[in-house]
Amino acid sequence: MVHHKVSADMKKRALQMLDEGWDVDGIVDALHVSSESIGRWQDNYITHRCVNPHSVLQGHQWLLNGTAIEDLHNLIQKSPSLFLDEIMDWLALYHDQPISTAVLHNNLRDLGITHKKLQKVAAEHDDTY
């Protein structure tokens, strides 16, 4: 197979096909990707909760593991008005992950957690009480 860039959507679709019961050979034929790539995408998703984790060679380092990311999502859903320093303290305390404000901000942005989305979640959270 020829090396080509595969979009995150295509990678997610391949993993979804696996979940739906497709065998790897069927996905390889349908999406024209290698079985090695599918295995790598699975490993990335299990480890980092995303199919395109940041490389040490490009951009900032991805410091949060899958468990910390999942717990962080739950924390933000419950308390969307937390400040970055409060999240940093929480990560250090509960996940032994000391992290700088800049790196935390970049990780939240990469996870799709933005100030605008947090304001919306906070407003919805207030409406329920």
mmCIF file of C-alpha atoms in Angstrom:
data_model
loop_
_atom_site.group_PDB
_atom_site.id
_atom_site.type_symbol
_atom_site.label_atom_id
_atom_site.label_comp_id
_atom_site.label_asym_id
_atom_site.label_seq_id
_atom_site.Cartn_x
_atom_site.Cartn_y
_atom_site.Cartn_z
ATOM 1 C CA MET A 1 0.000 0.000 0.000
ATOM 2 C CA VAL A 2 1.099 3.510 -0.733
ATOM 3 C CA HIS A 3 1.804 5.753 2.236
ATOM 4 C CA HIS A 4 -0.795 8.525 2.430
ATOM 5 C CA LYS A 5 -2.238 10.784 5.110
ATOM 6 C CA VAL A 6 -5.405 9.390 6.650
ATOM 7 C CA SER A 7 -7.859 11.779 8.277
ATOM 8 C CA ALA A 8 -8.856 11.425 11.913
ATOM 9 C CA ASP A 9 -12.435 10.800 10.748
ATOM 10 C CA MET A 10 -11.313 7.847 8.642
ATOM 11 C CA LYS A 11 -9.307 6.451 11.565
ATOM 12 C CA LYS A 12 -12.312 6.796 13.885
ATOM 13 C CA ARG A 13 -14.516 5.116 11.278
ATOM 14 C CA ALA A 14 -12.100 2.179 11.073
ATOM 15 C CA LEU A 15 -12.271 1.747 14.863
ATOM 16 C CA GLN A 16 -16.051 2.039 14.730
ATOM 17 C CA MET A 17 -16.135 -0.694 12.084
ATOM 18 C CA LEU A 18 -14.089 -2.921 14.414
ATOM 19 C CA ASP A 19 -16.605 -2.263 17.192
ATOM 20 C CA GLU A 20 -19.415 -3.171 14.785
ATOM 21 C CA GLY A 21 -17.854 -6.592 14.207
ATOM 22 C CA TRP A 22 -15.914 -6.094 10.975
ATOM 23 C CA ASP A 23 -12.755 -8.125 10.673
ATOM 24 C CA VAL A 24 -9.484 -6.281 10.022
ATOM 25 C CA ASP A 25 -9.148 -7.673 6.477
ATOM 26 C CA GLY A 26 -12.594 -6.329 5.592
ATOM 27 C CA ILE A 27 -11.662 -2.871 6.895
ATOM 28 C CA VAL A 28 -8.360 -2.977 5.000
ATOM 29 C CA ASP A 29 -10.234 -3.728 1.764
ATOM 30 C CA ALA A 30 -13.013 -1.193 2.372
ATOM 31 C CA LEU A 31 -10.859 1.742 3.470
ATOM 32 C CA HIS A 32 -7.599 0.921 1.645
ATOM 33 C CA VAL A 33 -5.458 1.170 4.763
ATOM 34 C CA SER A 34 -2.988 -1.284 6.269
ATOM 35 C CA SER A 35 -3.740 -3.624 9.146
ATOM 36 C CA GLU A 36 -0.683 -2.207 10.931
ATOM 37 C CA SER A 37 -2.228 1.263 10.778
ATOM 38 C CA ILE A 38 -5.490 -0.010 12.242
ATOM 39 C CA GLY A 39 -3.568 -1.610 15.116
ATOM 40 C CA ARG A 40 -1.650 1.623 15.722
ATOM 41 C CA TRP A 41 -4.901 3.650 15.757
ATOM 42 C CA GLN A 42 -6.361 1.209 18.293
ATOM 43 C CA ASP A 43 -3.292 1.526 20.513
ATOM 44 C CA ASN A 44 -3.394 5.329 20.256
ATOM 45 C CA TYR A 45 -7.065 5.411 21.172
ATOM 46 C CA ILE A 46 -6.611 3.098 24.145
ATOM 47 C CA THR A 47 -3.590 5.016 25.427
ATOM 48 C CA HIS A 48 -4.519 8.625 24.604
ATOM 49 C CA ARG A 49 -8.297 8.507 23.977
ATOM 50 C CA CYS A 50 -7.693 9.918 20.483
ATOM 51 C CA VAL A 51 -6.492 8.537 17.154
ATOM 52 C CA ASN A 52 -3.975 11.342 16.486
ATOM 53 C CA PRO A 53 -1.898 11.881 19.634
ATOM 54 C CA HIS A 54 0.782 14.527 19.488
ATOM 55 C CA SER A 55 4.241 13.339 18.646
ATOM 56 C CA VAL A 56 7.186 14.432 20.747
ATOM 57 C CA LEU A 57 8.736 15.506 17.460
ATOM 58 C CA GLN A 58 5.928 17.898 16.564
ATOM 59 C CA GLY A 59 4.117 20.353 18.759
ATOM 60 C CA HIS A 60 3.702 20.209 22.503
ATOM 61 C CA GLN A 61 3.911 17.023 24.488
ATOM 62 C CA TRP A 62 0.699 15.191 25.325
ATOM 63 C CA LEU A 63 0.903 14.683 29.075
ATOM 64 C CA LEU A 64 -2.511 13.330 29.999
ATOM 65 C CA ASN A 65 -3.221 9.622 29.702
ATOM 66 C CA GLY A 66 -6.604 8.142 28.785
ATOM 67 C CA THR A 67 -7.792 7.758 32.384
ATOM 68 C CA ALA A 68 -6.888 11.341 33.290
ATOM 69 C CA ILE A 69 -8.626 12.624 30.145
ATOM 70 C CA GLU A 70 -11.801 10.682 30.883
ATOM 71 C CA ASP A 71 -11.824 11.854 34.508
ATOM 72 C CA LEU A 72 -11.146 15.422 33.342
ATOM 73 C CA HIS A 73 -14.147 15.296 31.003
ATOM 74 C CA ASN A 74 -16.331 14.128 33.903
ATOM 75 C CA LEU A 75 -14.940 16.824 36.201
ATOM 76 C CA ILE A 76 -15.635 19.559 33.666
ATOM 77 C CA GLN A 77 -19.164 18.275 33.050
ATOM 78 C CA LYS A 78 -19.859 18.446 36.789
ATOM 79 C CA SER A 79 -18.034 21.746 37.399
ATOM 80 C CA PRO A 80 -17.671 23.635 34.107
ATOM 81 C CA SER A 81 -16.718 26.935 35.761
ATOM 82 C CA LEU A 82 -13.406 25.654 37.171
ATOM 83 C CA PHE A 83 -10.333 27.792 36.557
ATOM 84 C CA LEU A 84 -7.198 26.353 34.983
ATOM 85 C CA ASP A 85 -5.303 26.540 38.277
ATOM 86 C CA GLU A 86 -8.054 24.535 39.987
ATOM 87 C CA ILE A 87 -7.876 21.891 37.244
ATOM 88 C CA MET A 88 -4.071 21.857 37.581
ATOM 89 C CA ASP A 89 -4.370 21.250 41.332
ATOM 90 C CA TRP A 90 -6.924 18.489 40.724
ATOM 91 C CA LEU A 91 -4.669 16.766 38.153
ATOM 92 C CA ALA A 92 -1.688 16.962 40.504
ATOM 93 C CA LEU A 93 -3.681 15.632 43.447
ATOM 94 C CA TYR A 94 -5.775 12.871 41.861
ATOM 95 C CA HIS A 95 -3.620 11.820 38.898
ATOM 96 C CA ASP A 96 -0.125 12.780 40.058
ATOM 97 C CA GLN A 97 0.130 14.915 36.909
ATOM 98 C CA PRO A 98 1.783 18.251 37.626
ATOM 99 C CA ILE A 99 1.188 20.323 34.497
ATOM 100 C CA SER A 100 1.766 23.939 33.500
ATOM 101 C CA THR A 101 -1.054 26.317 32.609
ATOM 102 C CA ALA A 102 0.117 26.539 28.993
ATOM 103 C CA VAL A 103 0.321 22.765 28.526
ATOM 104 C CA LEU A 104 -3.059 22.264 30.218
ATOM 105 C CA HIS A 105 -4.604 24.915 27.975
ATOM 106 C CA ASN A 106 -3.148 23.239 24.861
ATOM 107 C CA ASN A 107 -4.360 19.809 25.973
ATOM 108 C CA LEU A 108 -7.876 21.121 26.664
ATOM 109 C CA ARG A 109 -7.953 22.841 23.277
ATOM 110 C CA ASP A 110 -6.805 19.648 21.541
ATOM 111 C CA LEU A 111 -9.562 17.741 23.337
ATOM 112 C CA GLY A 112 -12.102 20.225 21.982
ATOM 113 C CA ILE A 113 -12.777 21.784 25.376
ATOM 114 C CA THR A 114 -12.868 25.524 24.766
ATOM 115 C CA HIS A 115 -13.966 28.511 26.830
ATOM 116 C CA LYS A 116 -17.018 28.957 24.593
ATOM 117 C CA LYS A 117 -18.101 25.342 25.096
ATOM 118 C CA LEU A 118 -17.498 25.612 28.838
ATOM 119 C CA GLN A 119 -19.700 28.703 29.040
ATOM 120 C CA LYS A 120 -22.483 26.784 27.291
ATOM 121 C CA VAL A 121 -22.089 23.763 29.599
ATOM 122 C CA ALA A 122 -22.049 26.060 32.651
ATOM 123 C CA ALA A 123 -25.250 27.793 31.493
ATOM 124 C CA GLU A 124 -26.963 24.434 30.920
ATOM 125 C CA HIS A 125 -25.670 23.247 34.306
ATOM 126 C CA ASP A 126 -27.185 26.329 36.011
ATOM 127 C CA ASP A 127 -30.522 25.816 34.243
ATOM 128 C CA THR A 128 -30.883 22.341 35.745
ATOM 129 C CA TYR A 129 -30.790 23.661 39.315
#
